[in-house]
Amino acid sequence: MKLRTSTVAVVPALVLAVVAALLTGPPSAAAAGRHAAEIRRTEYGIPHVSAKDHGGLGFGYGYAFAQDNLCVLASWVVTLRGVRSRYFGPDAESDDPVRPVANLTSDLYHRSVADSGVVRRLLARPAPAGPSAELRELVDGYVAGYNRYLDDTGVANLPDPTCRGKSWVGPITADDVWANLLDLSRMSGGSALKEAIVGGGDGGGEGPRRAPGSNGWALGREATRDGNGMLLADPHFPWNGVRRFYQVQLTIPGVLDVAGGSLYGTPVVQIGHNTTVAWTHTVSHAQRFTLYRLRLAQGDPTTYLVDGRPEPMGRQDVEVPLQDGTFVSRTLLTSRYGPVLAAGHGKEYAYALADVNAANLRAADEWLAMAKAGDVRELRAAQDAHQGMPFVYTLATDVGGTASFADASVVPHVTDAQARRCAKPSPDPSIDALVLDGSTSACLWGKDADAIVPGIFGPGSRPGLTRAEYVANSNNSPWMANPAAPLTGYDQVWGTVRTDLELRPRVSLDMIDRRLKGSDGLGGPGFTLETLQAIARSKRNHGFELMRPDLVALCREHRELRATSGERVDVRAACRTLTRWDGRATLDSEGAVLWRRFFDGLQVPVKPGEPPQGWWRVPFDPARPLATPRGLKRDDPAVLRALADAALFFRANGLPLTLTTGQAQHYASVPIPGCTEGEGCFDRVRNSGPLGKDGRYPDVNTGSSFMMAVELTPGGPRTRTVLTYSLSADPSSPHHADQTALFSRGGWVTERFTDAEIASDPALKVTSVSG
């Protein structure tokens, strides 16, 4: 039977009475179903889902999400099942938004994961190693809600033309959601090394890129004007595909009330707040995997030696269906450490991947427990109990004004001493990982007594810091979470100390420092919610700020410079544009695009294959990490050539030197402010390619995604948010680019968290779902 729903807007009482009368009648069969939930949608379509239990909550959430983004998850399910080649061809690019590969490579990897039975084994384990009863209910409800929407709407009638009527769209299963949660955990490990694992091209491929970045600030009572805890969340995740955030509030009265950003296809909030606690994540610098070099038995490339004894490699035969009904078969090899890489396999040695998140489904339960915490202490206790954060730091604050930073992520237990003792050469320099000796059990990952599973560091070994003023991170190592209390003494597998912070972490800490001193032009010292919002969207280009004095001097000294082509270029007009620019990447910034072209040119090697030459006049000094490096080598030939090349590019293509950010940078036809992290931009954006000859970048594909500024007051949270790419990937939806337009003009959404705030929305729409 079809699901009965009611959609009611806030309208005059007489109309409500008529609507109620029309809906009165015998209860439908669905009304007696297993799950029931209410979905209240406020401005920008943001859903507030409430139910009496976890199963009902999952049902309502799955239904609401399917209304907005069914096509994205339907495509991703095809990926997780390893059947993309069947529907889209083996050579087309997969829909992985972080590391796309050929469909055949993707299918071989994902089918190997599915066939390995790892999800089935984890589901058979009790919590916390396996999922809790509450999480299982959430997942089952989410699947049922998604499928109910699909059943009621029909594939042929889906509003999104992306997948309307497509043969690859169908119901999902709980196994699909569990597979998605596992793949999320593996995002900085095995899932980023598909080519190296299954082979492709020459059997190798470049190493994993660092997972998407982020900014996070947790402000304590000594940093805020009113002594309240405040938090800034600014994750930098993809703007397309399944790793987008979906904004939602999830409520079970008396049990759970959390609002924030939830990654597609997951039934929990990853970044958010409840009444008394707020938290966010940034990508950790810690290692997620190691490689083990296997010593092969003489004459047998499928047997390796450990402590002198032979161990046969496991064999996994994987089949991938193709469009013509045939199959591609591949035999993959495994070891006690993990999959044996196609890369680096020779006559004497092979390499195996040991991924610390290979069997980690604990993260979802950890996020669920964090959402129920009453303060920072309880949030940390939840993390200690589950130990499942896959690749992120956690920054949190509470209504009492305690600010906390911790790398509570899952990290392989490799001490510095063990890393030195067991070190072996890498099969591929692009794979940034520790390589250990797999021929001796003495090089196995170590053990901590407080670790929930073998081979990882326990909570007592983690870098962490609790402060009354602030902690911050912009994907730098734990070392500079707060410059007043540098973190040191941890093993290098967690990250480095006394090394160059890079520009984005430096501008982040500078912004906080100026606000605490009241020297940023925003009034007296200390944070308010309003100053937090203003700072987060200030669009400062710190690289330009640090190099501007030398750039001005360079421009005084040179009227004409020689480009790489040998052509002499008059740079006076370019210099006027740059020296007049205020150093902010706002929509109307005249100079921001020209600067980026020049800055990108600084990073071009003088000779192909060589690293770029350093352009800083003052090199990095570990004793002054926030002030160095700085300046510009204004007499360096590579610097002069980069400026000439930038000016020549604009002249040759008939582009105005004053080309603005808003003219050059877009997403879904909406002009987008901002600049790149390499330039030293805080709320950064990234394009999929360089500036074109037409004066436009390819669409923004990564950057500030779900921004949240929250103040935890005794009377409840005050929150401002903006979902940069909007709630729905469906181009026919009214919420496909509405928040994008808001983001473009610097706006924020005032969050509605309490029942009274939600009910007061003039555009409120309420849907009751059951089944």
GROMACS .gro file of C-alpha atoms in nm, residues 132-292:
model
  161
  132SER     CA    1   2.513  -0.107   1.889
  133ALA     CA    2   2.143  -0.200   1.887
  134GLU     CA    3   2.052   0.169   1.849
  135LEU     CA    4   2.275   0.213   1.544
  136ARG     CA    5   2.140  -0.104   1.383
  137GLU     CA    6   1.787   0.033   1.430
  138LEU     CA    7   1.891   0.367   1.277
  139VAL     CA    8   2.042   0.195   0.974
  140ASP     CA    9   1.746  -0.037   0.921
  141GLY     CA   10   1.506   0.256   0.953
  142TYR     CA   11   1.712   0.472   0.716
  143VAL     CA   12   1.702   0.199   0.452
  144ALA     CA   13   1.328   0.151   0.497
  145GLY     CA   14   1.261   0.526   0.470
  146TYR     CA   15   1.472   0.565   0.154
  147ASN     CA   16   1.303   0.264  -0.005
  148ARG     CA   17   0.957   0.386   0.095
  149TYR     CA   18   1.014   0.716  -0.084
  150LEU     CA   19   1.142   0.533  -0.392
  151ASP     CA   20   0.846   0.293  -0.388
  152ASP     CA   21   0.591   0.573  -0.353
  153THR     CA   22   0.751   0.791  -0.621
  154GLY     CA   23   0.864   0.527  -0.866
  155VAL     CA   24   1.190   0.530  -1.061
  156ALA     CA   25   1.011   0.663  -1.367
  157ASN     CA   26   0.871   0.960  -1.175
  158LEU     CA   27   1.174   1.072  -0.976
  159PRO     CA   28   1.204   1.453  -0.987
  160ASP     CA   29   1.580   1.445  -1.049
  161PRO     CA   30   1.654   1.394  -1.421
  162THR     CA   31   1.998   1.260  -1.328
  163CYS     CA   32   1.857   0.916  -1.250
  164ARG     CA   33   1.491   0.931  -1.349
  165GLY     CA   34   1.396   0.606  -1.523
  166LYS     CA   35   1.749   0.465  -1.505
  167SER     CA   36   1.799   0.090  -1.481
  168TRP     CA   37   2.063   0.127  -1.212
  169VAL     CA   38   1.823   0.280  -0.960
  170GLY     CA   39   1.653   0.049  -0.713
  171PRO     CA   40   1.601  -0.025  -0.345
  172ILE     CA   41   1.900  -0.021  -0.114
  173THR     CA   42   1.984  -0.261   0.168
  174ALA     CA   43   2.134  -0.229   0.513
  175ASP     CA   44   2.451  -0.388   0.373
  176ASP     CA   45   2.483  -0.089   0.137
  177VAL     CA   46   2.472   0.158   0.428
  178TRP     CA   47   2.721  -0.048   0.631
  179ALA     CA   48   2.949  -0.065   0.326
  180ASN     CA   49   2.929   0.313   0.292
  181LEU     CA   50   3.020   0.361   0.659
  182LEU     CA   51   3.316   0.126   0.620
  183ASP     CA   52   3.432   0.301   0.302
  184LEU     CA   53   3.414   0.635   0.481
  185SER     CA   54   3.648   0.497   0.747
  186ARG     CA   55   3.885   0.368   0.478
  187MET     CA   56   3.888   0.697   0.286
  188SER     CA   57   4.246   0.780   0.389
  189GLY     CA   58   4.366   0.421   0.352
  190GLY     CA   59   4.264   0.135   0.128
  191SER     CA   60   3.992   0.327  -0.053
  192ALA     CA   61   4.253   0.580  -0.168
  193LEU     CA   62   4.486   0.306  -0.296
  194LYS     CA   63   4.254   0.114  -0.528
  195GLU     CA   64   4.496   0.120  -0.823
  196ALA     CA   65   4.788   0.004  -0.613
  197ILE     CA   66   4.578  -0.280  -0.467
  198VAL     CA   67   4.403  -0.421  -0.773
  199GLY     CA   68   4.641  -0.301  -1.043
  200GLY     CA   69   4.575  -0.060  -1.324
  201GLY     CA   70   4.791   0.078  -1.601
  202ASP     CA   71   5.141  -0.008  -1.487
  203GLY     CA   72   5.005  -0.168  -1.170
  204GLY     CA   73   5.078   0.128  -0.952
  205GLY     CA   74   4.938   0.474  -0.975
  206GLU     CA   75   4.998   0.779  -0.764
  207GLY     CA   76   4.963   0.752  -0.389
  208PRO     CA   77   4.663   0.864  -0.189
  209ARG     CA   78   4.589   1.231  -0.170
  210ARG     CA   79   4.531   1.368   0.175
  211ALA     CA   80   4.162   1.351   0.261
  212PRO     CA   81   3.966   1.676   0.232
  213GLY     CA   82   4.073   1.946   0.475
  214SER     CA   83   3.898   2.172   0.726
  215ASN     CA   84   3.920   2.454   0.980
  216GLY     CA   85   3.798   2.418   1.335
  217TRP     CA   86   3.797   2.650   1.638
  218ALA     CA   87   3.673   2.565   1.986
  219LEU     CA   88   3.655   2.882   2.196
  220GLY     CA   89   3.647   2.871   2.575
  221ARG     CA   90   3.517   3.108   2.840
  222GLU     CA   91   3.834   3.323   2.842
  223ALA     CA   92   3.807   3.396   2.468
  224THR     CA   93   3.440   3.497   2.449
  225ARG     CA   94   3.281   3.819   2.566
  226ASP     CA   95   3.008   3.647   2.769
  227GLY     CA   96   3.211   3.348   2.889
  228ASN     CA   97   3.014   3.101   2.677
  229GLY     CA   98   3.164   2.820   2.480
  230MET     CA   99   3.168   2.891   2.105
  231LEU     CA  100   3.262   2.680   1.806
  232LEU     CA  101   3.343   2.738   1.441
  233ALA     CA  102   3.309   2.442   1.206
  234ASP     CA  103   3.442   2.486   0.854
  235PRO     CA  104   3.498   2.145   0.689
  236HIS     CA  105   3.646   2.153   0.339
  237PHE     CA  106   3.485   1.852   0.175
  238PRO     CA  107   3.385   1.790  -0.190
  239TRP     CA  108   3.103   1.996  -0.339
  240ASN     CA  109   2.982   1.703  -0.550
  241GLY     CA  110   2.906   1.339  -0.485
  242VAL     CA  111   2.853   1.125  -0.179
  243ARG     CA  112   3.098   1.306   0.049
  244ARG     CA  113   2.878   1.615   0.065
  245PHE     CA  114   2.715   1.715   0.393
  246TYR     CA  115   2.338   1.712   0.439
  247GLN     CA  116   2.204   1.954   0.699
  248VAL     CA  117   1.959   1.794   0.942
  249GLN     CA  118   1.825   1.793   1.298
  250LEU     CA  119   1.756   1.453   1.456
  251THR     CA  120   1.538   1.430   1.767
  252ILE     CA  121   1.411   1.155   1.995
  253PRO     CA  122   1.247   1.343   2.284
  254GLY     CA  123   1.442   1.290   2.607
  255VAL     CA  124   1.707   1.081   2.430
  256LEU     CA  125   1.869   1.271   2.142
  257ASP     CA  126   1.850   1.622   1.999
  258VAL     CA  127   2.134   1.703   1.760
  259ALA     CA  128   2.167   1.937   1.463
  260GLY     CA  129   2.445   1.973   1.211
  261GLY     CA  130   2.605   1.822   0.904
  262SER     CA  131   2.567   1.455   0.813
  263LEU     CA  132   2.760   1.298   0.526
  264TYR     CA  133   2.543   1.150   0.253
  265GLY     CA  134   2.423   0.797   0.319
  266THR     CA  135   2.506   0.802   0.691
  267PRO     CA  136   2.227   0.816   0.952
  268VAL     CA  137   2.427   1.017   1.209
  269VAL     CA  138   2.550   1.376   1.244
  270GLN     CA  139   2.928   1.405   1.203
  271ILE     CA  140   2.966   1.778   1.282
  272GLY     CA  141   2.713   1.951   1.502
  273HIS     CA  142   2.578   2.044   1.842
  274ASN     CA  143   2.313   1.961   2.096
  275THR     CA  144   2.187   2.190   2.371
  276THR     CA  145   2.512   2.201   2.569
  277VAL     CA  146   2.796   2.067   2.353
  278ALA     CA  147   2.930   2.149   2.005
  279TRP     CA  148   3.204   1.976   1.811
  280THR     CA  149   3.373   1.971   1.474
  281HIS     CA  150   3.646   1.779   1.296
  282THR     CA  151   3.950   1.856   1.084
  283VAL     CA  152   4.157   1.603   0.893
  284SER     CA  153   4.438   1.465   1.107
  285HIS     CA  154   4.802   1.448   1.004
  286ALA     CA  155   4.843   1.103   1.157
  287GLN     CA  156   4.923   0.796   0.945
  288ARG     CA  157   4.627   0.568   0.863
  289PHE     CA  158   4.818   0.275   0.725
  290THR     CA  159   5.161   0.125   0.692
  291LEU     CA  160   5.308  -0.090   0.420
  292TYR     CA  161   5.484  -0.415   0.500
   0.00000   0.00000   0.00000
